[in-house]
Amino acid sequence: MIGRVIVDVPAAQTDRLFDYLIPTEWQAFAKPGVRVIVPFGPRRIQGFLIELVELSEFEKVKPIAEVLDPLPILSPELLELGEWLATSTVCYRVSAYQAMLPAALKSKVSKQLVLQVDPAMLPLPLQTLFSGRTVVAWDEAKKALKKAITVVKEPLDQEWLSISYETKEHTRVKKVKYVEIIPTNEDPVFSKRAEKQERVFTYIKGQEASVPVNSVLKQTGASRATLKSLLDKGLIQEFEKEVYRDPLQAEDIQRSEPLVLTDAQARVMEPVAKAIAEEQHQMMLLHGLTGSGKTELYLQAISAVLAKNQEAIMLVPEISLTPQMVTRFKARFGELVAIMHSGLSNGEKYDEWRKIHRKEVKVVVGARSAVFAPFTNIGIIIIDEEHETSYKQEETPRYHTRDVAQYRGERHRAPVILGSATPSIESYARAKKGVYQLLSLTERVNGRPLPDVEVVDMRQELRNGNRSMFSLALTEAIRDRLEKKQQTVLFLNRRGYSTFVMCRDCGYVASCNHCDISYTYHRKGNSLKCHYCGDEQPMPETCSECGSDHIRFFGSGTQKVEEELAKQFPEARVIRMDVDTTRKKGAHKQLLDAFGQGKADILLGTQMIAKGLDFPKITLVGVLAADSMLHIPDFRSAERTFQLLEQVAGRAGRDVLHGEVLVQSYTPEHYSIQLVKEHDYEQFVAKEMQSRKIGGYPPYYFMALLTISDTELASVMQTSQKITRFLKESLSDKAIVLGPSVSPIARIKDRYRYQCVIKYRQEPKLHETLDAIMNHYLRDATNKKLAISMDLHPYFFM
DNA sequence: AGCACGCCGACT
DNA sequence: GTCGGCGTGCTC
């Protein structure tokens, strides 16, 4: 029997199947979808077994060394999905499979030096290296000997030393130590001195079953030594139990019951329920106002799926995977829910993944990568806040969650629901064309009107002599809420802003020596940091260009706003939420809980407070700089601005108290800001579609972005020119090839970057052309440092 | 990606 | 003369 394997070597030349013999002892386990260890040249590496065949066309076929999984970790469906992902996003197949699995399943093969003879026979440096051991990791040897590593050559030739490849899995199953009483006929007698032992013994005996060692120690206040004595006396026994790491810390969650749907909700539910019942794949776009009860619909749709004994994937943007959100699903479905998001440790992710794989759960609530959940009988896939850009993965494989969901939805004959208050222009266009089924929720559940929105012209404020970051209107509104004991949310859009350091005398801006990007000032440590390569420098005292000491940091951060608030409203209690204050695990929830309990008057924050915030006392939302995002050179900037403003506005007046939103802007006339006043999504889409049509952007055109980078500037320029020419020759006349041009970030980690953009409508030869470029320039690249990245349907043009 | 093989410069 | 620099090509 021959196994065909994709090896874990992400390179153009190895992106194909390799044939291996399956020895009889592994035949029972060698199923497509298991991980294997195979000999590859002189080393041993990991691979994925893709298929089994009778014969190989290849002459010398080596046998597989090991099968790592007792059961396939990739189902036939996921194997096929990986193949599709690789072709549709132009990436290596291993990278696709790797992206579908938790990181913990990526086992590393480590190289080792093994001593075969009396160490005295070895050269001195090696004797010191081994110093009594028989095995030394290759990495360690290299580190210790550096260039002198060549001393191993002779002993290797003499076979005094050998090289072995050890597979170390970091698929660690967590185990907890438990103790229990060894049953005896009579109770043991403890001496007076062994008082503690007696107490511990009685405690353990008092428990119904075995108890975790940790809790014994905690409850009795005893030390390990006491427990050890009991163990040694043979009164108790210790054993290990496999446990799941519990990211939610087993909080007590009140079960929730389905709510009665409003008429509007019921109308939307009907086609969804039909698709579930009839097992029909259908892309559905649920356009529902904030507060129109989308989540309850999701919950009930999932219930319907579970009732059919099928499984559900619920996708939410990373940023809104808040404890509140998770709690809502756990409250309805209890233990049937697994959670997947980047905040979990590798071990926790692995445990959640195993729950799905072992069919112990039926629902997964998670961010982007949860779309690959190893379910085998999916009944529905829901993508909430479908317009969120975090659904697009920005590393290879550069997939969009929506596309993967559609692929899986088709295979499983399951409906895919895309939900949003402000759908992406692309999705809405598809819905209008009838490609997606459009479902609308135009009323809020409680019948409350959307908040009033007022746009404040900050240029006028400046003319009136107000140089503070709060307009007069906002200042008055905040004061008013403080008096009324109502709550205010202040939103600062940090995107497009950074706290850069500039010399006031000569205008020099401190920037990274390896990347063409300015340093970001970090108050903590008073240092400058490059966000691209991580380089850190102390904050300079004087300007390196002109020597002036008038060098300061600029930009408007939350910290600065906080200081300003303290100055203007000294009595106000402020909670600040940004990356700095929420870094610690659980801090996010803690801060929100405090605000919810009325422990603060003002919540000041960035993107992370734009979502899921639902507190009845918030009656004022202030947006400090509405247009900071509008000026980013990206065709989606207007769309993002509108979506974000609508999102933030939705935080105000969610209960009986009416909400007010104040939007401060330097370009108040722009339609993406004006139309928020009327909450007029339709009108916004009409305007935006017009501008997309004129500019030749999606959804009128598809786009592809090629980024070419190299350490040599001349080589990048030359290659990108050649590639552009080749694209123009190979693609149809209707395709528009732009570039080559310097990337918005011209250099990252000492690599110069050029880019080329393709706009097209129908280009059957596109993939063929891109593959040709990949093969030609990377396979025969004379300069191995050259890198080409391809992004089909890009979201960021950096 | 690694790792081996192989062909040219500065050293004992 | 050789050691070792890294360019080239292969891995079932």
mmCIF file of N, CA and C in Angstrom, chain A residues 33-76:
data_model
loop_
_atom_site.group_PDB
_atom_site.id
_atom_site.type_symbol
_atom_site.label_atom_id
_atom_site.label_comp_id
_atom_site.label_asym_id
_atom_site.label_seq_id
_atom_site.Cartn_x
_atom_site.Cartn_y
_atom_site.Cartn_z
ATOM 1 N N GLY A 33 -5.946 11.855 6.088
ATOM 2 C CA GLY A 33 -6.282 12.836 7.114
ATOM 3 C C GLY A 33 -5.512 12.685 8.402
ATOM 4 N N VAL A 34 -4.662 11.650 8.508
ATOM 5 C CA VAL A 34 -3.823 11.550 9.706
ATOM 6 C C VAL A 34 -2.500 12.262 9.450
ATOM 7 N N ARG A 35 -1.847 12.665 10.539
ATOM 8 C CA ARG A 35 -0.510 13.212 10.406
ATOM 9 C C ARG A 35 0.479 12.060 10.459
ATOM 10 N N VAL A 36 1.539 12.182 9.701
ATOM 11 C CA VAL A 36 2.561 11.135 9.682
ATOM 12 C C VAL A 36 3.935 11.766 9.818
ATOM 13 N N ILE A 37 4.893 10.948 10.223
ATOM 14 C CA ILE A 37 6.292 11.359 10.183
ATOM 15 C C ILE A 37 6.928 10.550 9.069
ATOM 16 N N VAL A 38 7.607 11.247 8.165
ATOM 17 C CA VAL A 38 8.217 10.552 7.027
ATOM 18 C C VAL A 38 9.687 10.937 6.880
ATOM 19 N N PRO A 39 10.486 9.997 6.361
ATOM 20 C CA PRO A 39 11.862 10.377 6.018
ATOM 21 C C PRO A 39 11.839 11.257 4.771
ATOM 22 N N PHE A 40 12.581 12.324 4.811
ATOM 23 C CA PHE A 40 12.595 13.251 3.673
ATOM 24 C C PHE A 40 14.031 13.683 3.458
ATOM 25 N N GLY A 41 14.660 13.134 2.444
ATOM 26 C CA GLY A 41 16.086 13.359 2.301
ATOM 27 C C GLY A 41 16.756 12.781 3.527
ATOM 28 N N PRO A 42 17.700 13.480 4.102
ATOM 29 C CA PRO A 42 18.393 12.946 5.268
ATOM 30 C C PRO A 42 17.622 13.146 6.576
ATOM 31 N N ARG A 43 16.492 13.871 6.541
ATOM 32 C CA ARG A 43 15.821 14.171 7.812
ATOM 33 C C ARG A 43 14.453 13.524 7.915
ATOM 34 N N ARG A 44 13.832 13.717 9.046
ATOM 35 C CA ARG A 44 12.473 13.224 9.246
ATOM 36 C C ARG A 44 11.583 14.423 9.494
ATOM 37 N N ILE A 45 10.456 14.451 8.815
ATOM 38 C CA ILE A 45 9.574 15.608 8.978
ATOM 39 C C ILE A 45 8.118 15.166 9.078
ATOM 40 N N GLN A 46 7.273 16.144 9.411
ATOM 41 C CA GLN A 46 5.858 15.836 9.523
ATOM 42 C C GLN A 46 5.170 15.982 8.175
ATOM 43 N N GLY A 47 4.086 15.267 8.004
ATOM 44 C CA GLY A 47 3.313 15.410 6.780
ATOM 45 C C GLY A 47 1.864 15.032 7.016
ATOM 46 N N PHE A 48 1.030 15.303 6.025
ATOM 47 C CA PHE A 48 -0.364 14.893 6.094
ATOM 48 C C PHE A 48 -0.610 13.802 5.068
ATOM 49 N N LEU A 49 -1.152 12.696 5.513
ATOM 50 C CA LEU A 49 -1.491 11.629 4.590
ATOM 51 C C LEU A 49 -2.776 12.016 3.862
ATOM 52 N N ILE A 50 -2.689 12.133 2.532
ATOM 53 C CA ILE A 50 -3.820 12.633 1.762
ATOM 54 C C ILE A 50 -4.647 11.521 1.150
ATOM 55 N N GLU A 51 -3.943 10.553 0.548
ATOM 56 C CA GLU A 51 -4.703 9.461 -0.060
ATOM 57 C C GLU A 51 -3.894 8.174 -0.064
ATOM 58 N N LEU A 52 -4.620 7.072 -0.253
ATOM 59 C CA LEU A 52 -3.973 5.766 -0.321
ATOM 60 C C LEU A 52 -4.158 5.221 -1.729
ATOM 61 N N VAL A 53 -3.088 4.704 -2.291
ATOM 62 C CA VAL A 53 -3.184 4.104 -3.621
ATOM 63 C C VAL A 53 -2.467 2.756 -3.612
ATOM 64 N N GLU A 54 -2.684 1.989 -4.676
ATOM 65 C CA GLU A 54 -2.070 0.667 -4.760
ATOM 66 C C GLU A 54 -0.606 0.734 -5.162
ATOM 67 N N LEU A 55 -0.361 1.547 -6.178
ATOM 68 C CA LEU A 55 0.978 1.569 -6.762
ATOM 69 C C LEU A 55 1.538 2.982 -6.855
ATOM 70 N N SER A 56 2.861 3.027 -6.853
ATOM 71 C CA SER A 56 3.522 4.307 -7.052
ATOM 72 C C SER A 56 4.260 4.281 -8.380
ATOM 73 N N GLU A 57 4.279 5.412 -9.047
ATOM 74 C CA GLU A 57 5.045 5.484 -10.282
ATOM 75 C C GLU A 57 6.518 5.673 -9.987
ATOM 76 N N PHE A 58 6.764 5.979 -8.739
ATOM 77 C CA PHE A 58 8.121 6.270 -8.336
ATOM 78 C C PHE A 58 8.860 4.969 -8.030
ATOM 79 N N GLU A 59 10.144 4.924 -8.350
ATOM 80 C CA GLU A 59 10.885 3.677 -8.190
ATOM 81 C C GLU A 59 11.239 3.360 -6.742
ATOM 82 N N LYS A 60 12.028 4.244 -6.147
ATOM 83 C CA LYS A 60 12.420 3.953 -4.760
ATOM 84 C C LYS A 60 11.500 4.704 -3.800
ATOM 85 N N VAL A 61 10.658 3.964 -3.149
ATOM 86 C CA VAL A 61 9.691 4.545 -2.235
ATOM 87 C C VAL A 61 10.077 4.180 -0.815
ATOM 88 N N LYS A 62 10.288 5.182 0.026
ATOM 89 C CA LYS A 62 10.643 4.913 1.427
ATOM 90 C C LYS A 62 9.377 4.643 2.244
ATOM 91 N N PRO A 63 9.528 3.934 3.341
ATOM 92 C CA PRO A 63 8.345 3.701 4.180
ATOM 93 C C PRO A 63 8.079 4.875 5.143
ATOM 94 N N ILE A 64 6.839 5.027 5.476
ATOM 95 C CA ILE A 64 6.440 6.002 6.499
ATOM 96 C C ILE A 64 7.066 5.612 7.823
ATOM 97 N N ALA A 65 7.542 6.585 8.594
ATOM 98 C CA ALA A 65 8.189 6.262 9.861
ATOM 99 C C ALA A 65 7.179 6.070 10.978
ATOM 100 N N GLU A 66 6.114 6.818 10.922
ATOM 101 C CA GLU A 66 5.213 6.827 12.071
ATOM 102 C C GLU A 66 3.877 7.440 11.663
ATOM 103 N N VAL A 67 2.804 6.967 12.267
ATOM 104 C CA VAL A 67 1.506 7.624 12.123
ATOM 105 C C VAL A 67 1.240 8.306 13.457
ATOM 106 N N LEU A 68 0.962 9.591 13.431
ATOM 107 C CA LEU A 68 0.845 10.334 14.694
ATOM 108 C C LEU A 68 -0.546 10.280 15.318
ATOM 109 N N ASP A 69 -1.575 10.074 14.497
ATOM 110 C CA ASP A 69 -2.934 10.144 15.043
ATOM 111 C C ASP A 69 -3.643 8.809 14.935
ATOM 112 N N PRO A 70 -4.318 8.416 16.012
ATOM 113 C CA PRO A 70 -5.083 7.174 15.962
ATOM 114 C C PRO A 70 -6.294 7.297 15.031
ATOM 115 N N LEU A 71 -6.793 8.533 14.912
ATOM 116 C CA LEU A 71 -7.925 8.783 14.016
ATOM 117 C C LEU A 71 -7.595 10.003 13.164
ATOM 118 N N PRO A 72 -8.134 10.068 11.933
ATOM 119 C CA PRO A 72 -7.839 11.230 11.090
ATOM 120 C C PRO A 72 -8.222 12.533 11.792
ATOM 121 N N ILE A 73 -7.374 13.535 11.656
ATOM 122 C CA ILE A 73 -7.712 14.836 12.232
ATOM 123 C C ILE A 73 -8.295 15.746 11.158
ATOM 124 N N LEU A 74 -8.175 15.326 9.908
ATOM 125 C CA LEU A 74 -8.814 16.071 8.828
ATOM 126 C C LEU A 74 -9.788 15.136 8.121
ATOM 127 N N SER A 75 -11.045 15.523 8.098
ATOM 128 C CA SER A 75 -12.057 14.712 7.426
ATOM 129 C C SER A 75 -11.861 14.818 5.927
ATOM 130 N N PRO A 76 -12.445 13.902 5.135
ATOM 131 C CA PRO A 76 -12.334 14.028 3.677
ATOM 132 C C PRO A 76 -12.783 15.418 3.211
#
